[in-house]
Tab-separated table of C-alpha atoms and ligand atoms in Angstrom:
chain	number	residue	atom	x	y	z
A	1	MET	CA	-22.286	45.703	35.667
A	2	THR	CA	-25.888	44.928	34.731
A	3	LYS	CA	-28.299	44.371	37.528
A	4	LYS	CA	-30.562	42.124	35.472
A	5	LYS	CA	-29.660	38.459	35.939
A	6	ARG	CA	-28.858	36.787	32.646
A	7	ALA	CA	-28.222	33.076	32.266
A	8	GLY	CA	-24.527	32.242	31.835
A	9	ILE	CA	-23.287	31.648	28.306
A	10	TRP	CA	-23.540	27.868	28.100
A	11	GLN	CA	-26.591	27.754	30.372
A	12	ARG	CA	-28.709	29.059	27.529
A	13	ARG	CA	-28.483	25.584	26.012
A	14	PHE	CA	-30.377	24.074	28.975
A	15	SER	CA	-34.090	24.367	29.632
A	16	LYS	CA	-33.710	24.149	33.416
A	17	PRO	CA	-31.885	26.664	35.597
A	18	VAL	CA	-28.579	25.286	36.839
A	19	ASN	CA	-28.205	24.479	40.541
A	20	ASN	CA	-26.456	27.396	42.201
A	21	ASP	CA	-24.540	25.306	44.724
A	22	MET	CA	-23.141	23.268	41.884
A	23	LEU	CA	-22.173	26.446	40.063
A	24	ARG	CA	-20.299	27.725	43.094
A	25	PHE	CA	-18.583	24.379	43.568
A	26	THR	CA	-17.490	24.179	39.958
A	27	ALA	CA	-16.335	27.799	39.686
A	28	SER	CA	-12.620	28.597	39.540
A	29	THR	CA	-12.907	32.353	39.946
A	30	GLU	CA	-10.845	32.493	43.147
A	31	GLU	CA	-7.683	31.049	41.635
A	32	ASP	CA	-8.351	32.495	38.196
A	33	VAL	CA	-7.443	35.968	39.451
A	34	CYS	CA	-3.852	34.906	38.707
A	35	LEU	CA	-4.798	34.470	35.042
A	36	ILE	CA	-6.691	37.693	34.298
A	37	GLU	CA	-3.837	39.575	32.636
A	38	TYR	CA	-2.797	36.529	30.587
A	39	ASP	CA	-6.331	35.781	29.498
A	40	ILE	CA	-6.732	39.325	28.238
A	41	ALA	CA	-3.380	39.179	26.407
A	42	ALA	CA	-4.299	35.858	24.782
A	43	SER	CA	-7.687	37.262	23.739
A	44	ILE	CA	-6.179	40.381	22.213
A	45	ALA	CA	-3.699	38.275	20.235
A	46	HIS	CA	-6.545	36.012	19.124
A	47	VAL	CA	-8.683	38.934	17.943
A	48	LYS	CA	-5.750	40.434	16.028
A	49	MET	CA	-5.330	37.095	14.280
A	50	LEU	CA	-9.043	36.826	13.476
A	51	ARG	CA	-8.925	40.299	11.938
A	52	LYS	CA	-5.772	39.595	9.917
A	53	GLN	CA	-7.360	36.406	8.576
A	54	LYS	CA	-10.561	38.310	7.797
A	55	ILE	CA	-12.524	35.883	9.966
A	56	ILE	CA	-14.096	38.861	11.742
A	57	PRO	CA	-14.529	42.380	10.320
A	58	GLY	CA	-12.023	45.112	11.223
A	59	ARG	CA	-14.568	47.309	12.980
A	60	GLN	CA	-15.655	44.536	15.311
A	61	ALA	CA	-12.044	43.570	15.988
A	62	ARG	CA	-11.126	47.134	16.965
A	63	SER	CA	-14.065	47.316	19.305
A	64	LEU	CA	-13.168	43.949	20.884
A	65	ILE	CA	-9.576	45.029	21.472
A	66	ARG	CA	-10.700	48.349	22.941
A	67	GLY	CA	-13.081	46.505	25.265
A	68	LEU	CA	-10.420	44.011	26.325
A	69	ARG	CA	-7.976	46.819	27.055
A	70	GLN	CA	-10.609	48.560	29.102
A	71	ILE	CA	-11.099	45.403	31.162
A	72	ARG	CA	-7.343	45.328	31.688
A	73	THR	CA	-7.457	48.919	32.950
A	74	GLU	CA	-10.356	48.080	35.253
A	75	TYR	CA	-8.403	45.098	36.541
A	76	LEU	CA	-5.262	47.144	37.177
A	77	LYS	CA	-7.364	49.694	39.066
A	78	GLY	CA	-8.817	46.877	41.176
A	79	LYS	CA	-12.248	47.392	39.660
A	80	PHE	CA	-12.660	44.144	37.784
A	81	ARG	CA	-13.905	41.290	39.951
A	82	LEU	CA	-14.497	37.721	38.875
A	83	LEU	CA	-18.028	36.589	39.690
A	84	PRO	CA	-18.447	32.914	40.595
A	85	GLU	CA	-21.745	32.752	38.729
A	86	HIS	CA	-19.754	33.268	35.532
A	87	GLU	CA	-17.649	30.267	36.464
A	88	ASP	CA	-14.159	31.246	35.405
A	89	VAL	CA	-11.902	33.997	34.135
A	90	HIS	CA	-12.709	33.326	30.478
A	91	MET	CA	-16.479	33.608	30.912
A	92	ASN	CA	-16.163	36.619	33.179
A	93	ILE	CA	-14.132	38.475	30.600
A	94	GLU	CA	-16.505	37.522	27.796
A	95	MET	CA	-19.512	38.627	29.848
A	96	ARG	CA	-17.882	41.909	30.817
A	97	LEU	CA	-16.922	42.507	27.208
A	98	GLN	CA	-20.543	42.079	26.141
A	99	GLU	CA	-21.561	44.580	28.817
A	100	LEU	CA	-18.989	47.058	27.553
A	101	ILE	CA	-19.357	46.750	23.779
A	102	GLY	CA	-22.699	45.023	23.407
A	103	SER	CA	-23.346	42.301	20.879
A	104	THR	CA	-19.954	42.810	19.187
A	105	GLY	CA	-18.591	40.920	22.182
A	106	GLN	CA	-20.165	37.843	20.680
A	107	TYR	CA	-17.402	37.700	18.045
A	108	LEU	CA	-14.656	37.011	20.590
A	109	HIS	CA	-14.969	33.273	20.965
A	110	THR	CA	-14.762	32.525	17.227
A	111	ALA	CA	-12.370	29.660	16.439
A	112	ARG	CA	-11.280	28.996	19.966
A	113	SER	CA	-12.302	27.085	23.063
A	114	ARG	CA	-11.705	27.543	26.752
A	115	ASN	CA	-9.620	24.396	26.446
A	116	ASP	CA	-6.892	25.947	24.334
A	117	LEU	CA	-7.378	29.304	26.060
A	118	VAL	CA	-6.808	28.064	29.609
A	119	ALA	CA	-3.763	26.113	28.454
A	120	ALA	CA	-2.398	29.282	26.822
A	121	ASP	CA	-3.072	31.386	29.934
A	122	LEU	CA	-1.309	28.833	32.117
A	123	ARG	CA	1.717	28.792	29.851
A	124	LEU	CA	1.918	32.589	29.931
A	125	TYR	CA	1.639	32.474	33.726
A	126	ALA	CA	4.299	29.751	33.960
A	127	ARG	CA	6.627	31.721	31.673
A	128	ALA	CA	6.289	34.845	33.817
A	129	ALA	CA	6.779	32.720	36.937
A	130	ILE	CA	9.994	31.278	35.501
A	131	ALA	CA	11.298	34.798	34.810
A	132	LYS	CA	10.395	35.893	38.320
A	133	LEU	CA	11.929	32.820	39.939
A	134	ILE	CA	15.169	33.345	38.029
A	135	LYS	CA	15.249	37.031	39.017
A	136	LYS	CA	14.747	36.165	42.663
A	137	ILE	CA	17.427	33.499	42.589
A	138	ILE	CA	19.843	35.960	40.951
A	139	MET	CA	19.224	38.356	43.859
A	140	ILE	CA	20.138	35.595	46.295
A	141	GLN	CA	23.233	34.641	44.332
A	142	LYS	CA	24.377	38.263	44.362
A	143	LYS	CA	23.869	38.562	48.106
A	144	LEU	CA	25.724	35.303	48.701
A	145	LEU	CA	28.592	36.530	46.551
A	146	GLU	CA	28.672	39.812	48.479
A	147	SER	CA	28.900	37.834	51.697
A	148	ALA	CA	31.660	35.656	50.215
A	149	ARG	CA	33.656	38.785	49.288
A	150	LYS	CA	33.005	40.579	52.555
A	151	TYR	CA	34.110	37.688	54.769
A	152	LYS	CA	36.719	36.388	52.371
A	153	THR	CA	39.262	35.419	55.020
A	154	VAL	CA	36.883	33.920	57.560
A	155	VAL	CA	37.580	30.255	58.267
A	156	MET	CA	34.957	27.933	59.740
A	157	PRO	CA	34.654	24.233	60.479
A	158	GLY	CA	33.284	22.161	57.634
A	159	TYR	CA	31.066	19.269	58.691
A	160	THR	CA	30.183	15.805	57.515
A	161	HIS	CA	27.646	13.854	59.581
A	162	LEU	CA	27.391	17.149	61.482
A	163	GLN	CA	30.807	16.371	62.979
A	164	ASN	CA	33.875	18.598	62.630
A	165	ALA	CA	35.500	17.400	59.427
A	166	GLN	CA	37.863	19.876	57.710
A	167	PRO	CA	38.261	23.634	57.967
A	168	VAL	CA	36.863	25.687	55.079
A	169	LEU	CA	36.533	29.315	54.073
A	170	TRP	CA	33.174	30.960	54.783
A	171	SER	CA	33.251	32.080	51.160
A	172	PHE	CA	33.711	28.483	50.030
A	173	TYR	CA	30.674	27.452	52.073
A	174	VAL	CA	28.542	30.317	50.801
A	175	LEU	CA	29.588	29.663	47.203
A	176	SER	CA	28.327	26.111	47.463
A	177	TYR	CA	24.823	27.609	47.638
A	178	VAL	CA	25.446	29.921	44.691
A	179	TYR	CA	26.149	26.810	42.639
A	180	ARG	CA	23.191	24.884	44.034
A	181	PHE	CA	20.899	27.741	43.064
A	182	GLN	CA	22.641	27.913	39.699
A	183	ARG	CA	21.336	24.434	38.943
A	184	ASP	CA	17.811	25.643	39.722
A	185	ILE	CA	18.228	28.445	37.209
A	186	GLU	CA	19.497	25.997	34.605
A	187	CYS	CA	16.490	23.728	35.223
A	188	LEU	CA	14.170	26.717	34.795
A	189	GLN	CA	15.874	27.721	31.549
A	190	TYR	CA	15.443	24.190	30.274
A	191	ALA	CA	11.810	24.030	31.385
A	192	LEU	CA	11.095	27.269	29.536
A	193	LYS	CA	11.667	25.430	26.247
A	194	ARG	CA	8.666	23.235	27.003
A	195	VAL	CA	6.563	25.957	28.607
A	196	ASN	CA	6.919	28.433	25.777
A	197	ILE	CA	4.830	26.592	23.194
A	198	SER	CA	1.473	27.949	22.090
A	199	PRO	CA	-1.647	25.774	22.299
A	200	LEU	CA	-3.836	28.672	21.112
A	201	GLY	CA	-5.516	27.636	17.890
A	202	SER	CA	-6.037	24.013	18.918
A	203	CYS	CA	-9.620	25.023	19.823
A	204	ALA	CA	-11.469	22.347	21.783
A	205	PHE	CA	-8.796	19.865	20.604
A	206	ALA	CA	-9.616	18.918	17.031
A	207	GLY	CA	-8.943	22.221	15.293
A	208	THR	CA	-11.385	24.360	13.324
A	209	THR	CA	-12.810	24.894	9.863
A	210	HIS	CA	-11.809	28.579	9.995
A	211	ALA	CA	-8.656	29.690	8.198
A	212	ILE	CA	-6.866	30.670	11.401
A	213	ASP	CA	-3.166	31.543	11.601
A	214	PRO	CA	-1.955	30.136	14.934
A	215	ASP	CA	1.651	30.985	14.070
A	216	TYR	CA	0.632	34.637	14.186
A	217	THR	CA	-0.811	34.419	17.725
A	218	THR	CA	2.273	32.422	18.640
A	219	ARG	CA	4.467	35.333	17.547
A	220	LEU	CA	2.277	38.007	19.142
A	221	LEU	CA	2.383	36.263	22.489
A	222	GLY	CA	6.123	35.640	22.280
A	223	PHE	CA	5.824	31.851	22.214
A	224	ASP	CA	8.591	29.951	20.440
A	225	ARG	CA	6.307	27.824	18.289
A	226	PHE	CA	2.784	26.460	17.896
A	227	ALA	CA	1.992	23.006	19.304
A	228	ASP	CA	2.130	20.121	16.848
A	229	ASN	CA	-1.002	18.274	17.897
A	230	GLY	CA	-4.196	19.886	19.149
A	231	LEU	CA	-5.251	16.958	21.278
A	232	ASP	CA	-1.894	16.891	23.033
A	233	ALA	CA	-1.870	20.682	23.327
A	234	VAL	CA	-5.107	20.857	25.361
A	235	THR	CA	-4.249	17.758	27.413
A	236	ASP	CA	-0.668	18.603	28.285
A	237	ARG	CA	0.035	19.828	31.798
A	238	ASP	CA	3.511	18.292	32.039
A	239	PHE	CA	4.941	21.784	32.334
A	240	LEU	CA	2.990	22.360	35.552
A	241	GLY	CA	4.551	19.223	37.012
A	242	GLU	CA	7.986	20.191	35.757
A	243	VAL	CA	7.926	23.745	37.112
A	244	SER	CA	6.429	22.454	40.370
A	245	TYR	CA	9.289	19.997	40.696
A	246	ILE	CA	11.826	22.762	40.120
A	247	CYS	CA	10.063	24.878	42.744
A	248	THR	CA	10.390	21.922	45.120
A	249	GLN	CA	14.091	21.676	44.360
A	250	ILE	CA	14.515	25.414	44.989
A	251	MET	CA	12.664	25.020	48.267
A	252	LEU	CA	14.852	22.082	49.249
A	253	HIS	CA	17.869	24.296	48.658
A	254	CYS	CA	16.329	27.104	50.707
A	255	SER	CA	15.502	24.654	53.479
A	256	GLY	CA	19.036	23.213	53.511
A	257	PHE	CA	20.440	26.695	53.867
A	258	ALA	CA	17.901	27.530	56.575
A	259	GLU	CA	18.815	24.364	58.466
A	260	ASP	CA	22.527	25.244	58.353
A	261	MET	CA	21.722	28.684	59.751
A	262	ILE	CA	19.533	27.240	62.505
A	263	LEU	CA	22.515	25.156	63.599
A	264	TYR	CA	25.145	27.843	63.102
A	265	VAL	CA	23.359	30.382	65.303
A	266	THR	CA	23.076	27.995	68.252
A	267	ARG	CA	25.362	28.481	71.243
A	268	GLU	CA	26.748	25.016	70.511
A	269	PHE	CA	27.943	25.942	67.016
A	270	SER	CA	28.368	29.680	67.623
A	271	LEU	CA	29.395	30.344	64.044
A	272	ILE	CA	26.966	33.168	63.432
A	273	GLU	CA	25.376	35.667	65.768
A	274	LEU	CA	21.633	35.759	65.099
A	275	ASP	CA	20.814	39.382	64.340
A	276	GLU	CA	17.952	40.707	66.433
A	277	SER	CA	16.108	42.083	63.411
A	278	ILE	CA	15.552	38.567	62.128
A	279	ALA	CA	15.082	36.848	65.494
A	280	THR	CA	11.970	36.034	67.490
A	281	GLY	CA	11.601	35.789	71.257
A	282	SER	CA	9.973	33.453	73.733
A	283	SER	CA	6.906	34.330	75.798
A	284	ILE	CA	8.300	32.529	78.855
A	285	MET	CA	12.080	32.170	78.542
A	286	PRO	CA	13.474	35.689	78.622
A	287	GLN	CA	16.932	34.692	77.410
A	288	LYS	CA	15.668	33.181	74.159
A	289	LYS	CA	16.492	34.451	70.685
A	290	ASN	CA	14.958	32.123	68.142
A	291	PRO	CA	15.536	31.625	64.412
A	292	ASP	CA	11.851	31.117	63.521
A	293	VAL	CA	12.195	32.646	60.078
A	294	PHE	CA	14.629	29.886	59.115
A	295	GLU	CA	12.417	27.204	60.619
A	296	LEU	CA	9.495	28.408	58.544
A	297	ILE	CA	11.595	28.435	55.382
A	298	ARG	CA	12.664	24.898	56.299
A	299	VAL	CA	9.123	23.618	56.788
A	300	ARG	CA	7.836	25.194	53.594
A	301	ALA	CA	9.901	22.696	51.624
A	302	GLY	CA	7.502	20.143	53.101
A	303	ASN	CA	4.567	22.093	51.702
A	304	ALA	CA	6.306	22.124	48.337
A	305	ILE	CA	6.695	18.339	48.311
A	306	GLY	CA	3.017	18.034	49.275
A	307	ASN	CA	1.947	20.349	46.466
A	308	LEU	CA	4.068	18.467	43.960
A	309	THR	CA	2.728	15.034	44.863
A	310	GLY	CA	-0.804	16.471	45.070
A	311	LEU	CA	-0.461	17.843	41.567
A	312	LEU	CA	0.976	14.671	40.088
A	313	SER	CA	-1.788	12.563	41.614
A	314	MET	CA	-4.373	14.775	39.927
A	315	PHE	CA	-2.833	14.016	36.530
A	316	LYS	CA	-2.865	10.276	37.054
A	317	GLY	CA	-5.036	8.341	34.652
A	318	LEU	CA	-6.843	11.345	33.140
A	319	PRO	CA	-8.431	10.598	29.784
A	320	SER	CA	-7.217	12.529	26.751
A	321	ALA	CA	-8.223	16.149	26.132
A	322	TYR	CA	-9.711	18.550	28.636
A	323	ASN	CA	-11.254	17.169	31.836
A	324	ARG	CA	-12.513	19.375	34.611
A	325	ASP	CA	-10.033	17.776	37.008
A	326	LEU	CA	-7.447	19.984	35.353
A	327	GLN	CA	-9.115	23.048	36.807
A	328	GLU	CA	-8.119	21.950	40.307
A	329	THR	CA	-4.447	21.658	39.323
A	330	LYS	CA	-4.226	25.427	38.823
A	331	LYS	CA	-4.820	26.125	42.513
A	332	VAL	CA	-2.017	23.826	43.600
A	333	PHE	CA	0.333	25.150	40.960
A	334	PHE	CA	-0.236	28.801	41.888
A	335	ARG	CA	0.210	27.928	45.552
A	336	GLN	CA	3.453	26.176	44.742
A	337	VAL	CA	4.825	29.135	42.807
A	338	GLU	CA	3.718	31.696	45.426
A	339	ASN	CA	5.208	29.609	48.225
A	340	THR	CA	8.521	29.517	46.371
A	341	PHE	CA	8.458	33.286	45.709
A	342	GLN	CA	7.914	33.931	49.408
A	343	CYS	CA	10.710	31.678	50.590
A	344	LEU	CA	13.123	33.065	48.020
A	345	ASP	CA	12.270	36.591	49.191
A	346	MET	CA	12.865	35.627	52.809
A	347	SER	CA	16.120	33.818	52.038
A	348	ASP	CA	17.270	36.877	50.133
A	349	MET	CA	16.274	39.202	52.968
A	350	VAL	CA	18.198	37.352	55.684
A	351	ILE	CA	21.572	36.931	53.954
A	352	PRO	CA	23.009	40.398	54.744
A	353	TYR	CA	22.230	39.767	58.426
A	354	LEU	CA	24.424	36.677	58.491
A	355	ARG	CA	27.718	37.772	59.963
A	356	PRO	CA	30.182	35.010	60.793
A	357	GLN	CA	31.628	35.304	64.321
A	358	LYS	CA	35.141	36.567	65.104
A	359	ASN	CA	37.852	34.467	63.616
A	360	ILE	CA	39.817	33.392	66.747
A	361	TRP	CA	38.979	29.780	66.086
A	362	ALA	CA	41.004	29.778	62.876
A	363	GLU	CA	44.199	30.753	64.723
A	364	GLN	CA	44.085	27.952	67.291
A	365	GLU	CA	45.507	24.460	66.767
A	366	ASN	CA	42.728	21.985	66.133
A	367	ILE	CA	42.603	18.321	65.199
A	368	ILE	CA	40.004	19.216	62.571
A	369	CYS	CA	43.178	19.715	60.472
A	370	ALA	CA	44.219	16.054	60.765
A	371	THR	CA	43.629	15.336	57.060
A	372	GLY	CA	45.891	18.224	56.045
A	373	LEU	CA	48.548	16.878	58.412
A	374	ALA	CA	48.302	13.446	56.779
A	375	ASP	CA	48.716	15.100	53.363
A	376	TYR	CA	51.841	16.846	54.648
A	377	LEU	CA	53.300	13.491	55.744
A	378	VAL	CA	52.581	12.073	52.294
A	379	GLN	CA	54.594	14.940	50.808
A	380	LYS	CA	57.412	13.924	53.157
A	381	GLY	CA	57.426	10.440	51.660
A	382	TYR	CA	54.963	8.383	53.709
A	383	ALA	CA	52.282	6.281	52.071
A	384	PHE	CA	48.890	7.845	52.801
A	385	ARG	CA	47.641	4.861	54.800
A	386	GLN	CA	50.830	4.916	56.873
A	387	ALA	CA	50.356	8.638	57.595
A	388	TYR	CA	46.698	8.099	58.401
A	389	ASP	CA	47.538	5.321	60.875
A	390	MET	CA	50.168	7.414	62.628
A	391	ILE	CA	47.812	10.322	63.104
A	392	ALA	CA	44.989	8.029	64.144
A	393	GLN	CA	47.299	6.554	66.771
A	394	CYS	CA	48.103	10.057	68.093
A	395	VAL	CA	44.394	10.949	68.189
A	396	LYS	CA	43.654	7.763	70.071
A	397	GLU	CA	46.428	8.193	72.628
A	398	SER	CA	45.727	11.865	73.229
A	399	LYS	CA	41.959	11.238	73.450
A	400	GLY	CA	41.574	14.168	71.077
A	401	LYS	CA	43.266	16.690	73.462
A	402	VAL	CA	45.133	19.009	71.183
A	403	ASP	CA	48.299	19.647	73.255
A	404	LYS	CA	48.780	15.965	73.952
A	405	PHE	CA	48.103	15.273	70.297
A	406	ILE	CA	50.850	17.681	69.247
A	407	LYS	CA	53.342	16.054	71.640
A	408	LYS	CA	52.499	12.563	70.354
A	409	CYS	CA	52.904	13.752	66.765
A	410	VAL	CA	56.283	15.343	67.512
A	411	ASN	CA	57.510	12.093	69.056
A	412	MET	CA	56.157	9.813	66.420
A	413	MET	CA	56.880	11.794	63.279
A	414	LYS	CA	60.095	13.512	64.213
A	415	ILE	CA	58.749	16.855	63.039
A	416	LYS	CA	59.348	20.080	64.943
A	417	GLU	CA	56.580	21.100	67.317
A	418	GLU	CA	56.364	24.511	65.661
A	419	MET	CA	55.763	22.876	62.318
A	420	ILE	CA	53.000	20.638	63.659
A	421	ARG	CA	51.386	23.612	65.385
A	422	SER	CA	51.445	25.605	62.212
A	423	LEU	CA	50.064	22.743	60.120
A	424	ILE	CA	47.078	22.222	62.363
A	425	LYS	CA	45.952	25.825	62.568
A	426	PRO	CA	42.708	25.928	60.533
A	427	LYS	CA	43.800	29.155	58.836
A	428	ASN	CA	46.958	27.512	57.511
A	429	ALA	CA	45.258	24.230	56.720
A	430	VAL	CA	42.847	26.054	54.432
A	431	LYS	CA	45.682	27.934	52.746
A	432	ALA	CA	47.476	24.655	52.042
A	433	VAL	CA	44.611	23.335	49.907
A	434	LYS	CA	45.646	23.472	46.253
A	435	SER	CA	43.114	21.422	44.297
A	436	LYS	CA	40.632	22.877	41.849
A	437	SER	CA	37.138	23.350	43.382
A	438	GLY	CA	38.650	22.999	46.869
A	439	THR	CA	38.559	25.514	49.702
A	440	GLY	CA	42.037	27.001	49.061
A	441	PRO	CA	41.877	30.836	48.850
A	442	LYS	CA	43.109	30.940	45.253
A	443	GLN	CA	40.637	28.293	44.105
A	444	THR	CA	37.811	29.914	46.034
A	445	ASN	CA	38.614	33.236	44.382
A	446	GLN	CA	38.504	31.585	40.982
A	447	ALA	CA	35.178	29.938	41.822
A	448	MET	CA	33.874	33.310	42.953
A	449	ARG	CA	34.813	34.948	39.652
A	450	ARG	CA	33.265	32.086	37.729
A	451	ALA	CA	30.105	32.435	39.800
A	452	GLU	CA	30.014	36.165	39.064
A	453	ARG	CA	30.204	35.398	35.350
A	454	LEU	CA	27.367	32.885	35.713
A	455	VAL	CA	25.227	35.490	37.460
A	456	ARG	CA	25.832	37.951	34.615
A	457	LYS	CA	24.778	35.268	32.107
A	458	ASN	CA	21.674	34.581	34.172
A	459	GLN	CA	20.826	38.277	34.018
A	460	GLN	CA	21.241	38.335	30.248
A	461	PHE	CA	19.010	35.290	29.934
A	462	VAL	CA	16.219	36.631	32.080
A	463	ARG	CA	16.171	39.945	30.224
A	464	GLN	CA	15.194	38.236	27.001
A	465	ILE	CA	12.238	36.275	28.386
A	466	ARG	CA	9.148	37.780	26.749
A	467	THR	CA	6.281	39.028	28.839
A	468	SER	CA	2.862	38.785	27.282
A	469	SER	CA	1.678	42.286	28.091
A	470	ALA	CA	4.627	43.725	26.168
A	471	ALA	CA	3.549	41.720	23.130
A	472	VAL	CA	-0.090	42.783	22.950
B	1	LIG	N1	-12.542	26.763	34.108
B	1	LIG	C1	-11.840	25.806	33.310
B	1	LIG	C2	-10.463	25.601	33.908
B	1	LIG	O1	-10.083	26.419	34.638
B	1	LIG	C3	-11.683	26.299	31.906
B	1	LIG	C4	-11.836	25.275	30.863
B	1	LIG	C5	-13.204	24.797	30.824
B	1	LIG	N2	-13.440	23.953	29.715
B	1	LIG	C6	-14.499	23.157	29.708
B	1	LIG	N3	-14.652	22.456	28.673
B	1	LIG	N4	-15.320	23.111	30.712
B	1	LIG	O2	-9.796	24.641	33.656
């Protein structure tokens, strides 16, 4: 880098030196590190287009591309740093290019603006983030499915209002999260349609007198199409809001799962033994084994909601076209995406450690099976409400004590004790479930196979998402 201080590119228009504190305050070099590779890719595509359209000579174009590739190499080697005095990633790259290839660097910014450039960079970043999010969710889905297969016969209490409700298979429970995460993937796929549109060629907003070919840069960068209106293209940050919302939804799913685990590992629930490799201890209570990792995943959903509302409030009431406010949205967006990556990685990491406890519970009579018993009575000819009332009466009179309950049922329903006992064993109650999407073993197996097919489709989808560096 040159030692001699040269005024920044746009500063040459002013007769006074610009206040340095202001420059530091207005710089975006810290967050722009996330955009370096995309900015270089967008610039290479732009130069190739300028050359094809004969807007710049071939020799200059070759030199520009060589210089840009060299900056990419420097960046990958950790040798390219963004200097705040050059304000942002775009100016830093242009300055470095001029250092590397001299005055030829001055051809780079023909027929473009930082307004369409930053929008393009952000879309490339968002596209890569979508691919990464989908990949991470697929990993989680696979681990959940492994757990579902491994503990296929394990039966656990299902809860509503956090009260014992009906027995379910562990695999049925775990699958519910595979499907929740599936919706996140579908949202991301849908969002990609709006993310993958090129603004590059809109220039400041109004277009250019040069005979550019924006469809060519669109193709080179793997975008689906070029934006229809330049003013909209440089203004639009809807996709940041949309992807941030989806990240929030993912985080809500992670936090729901974390919350379940926090409960399930307690002595009170005792459904899962907290593995020591993912537990933390107490500095004063020697007996403690805490699930801090899950608590931190849980709280991060709060951060995600904060980031989302923060981002949306920055968009409120902005005038058309580029306004510097938009610069600040990048920080929040990157934070949102990184936060989601981290929590997905942690959720993925912990799943193999989740081993449901021994299955003795499933073999013992339990009034959690009362609904199944009512269904049995309906099959024997009672109206459901009649069956419900009879069982409710037995629950009331036995005060929920299972042996008393069985006796009351035998007396009231004229059914053999053995039969009642068998009906209210959680293991049998689960087996008796026949409805589609229910917890019956056959239905759960079908749901598992369907989920496996969905995961394979997800993998196919993610493989075809273009990455910018492959294109240029
Ligand atoms: N540093 C700006 C950003 O990150 C780039 C666009 C600047 N455009 C402008 N007209 N000042 O958003």
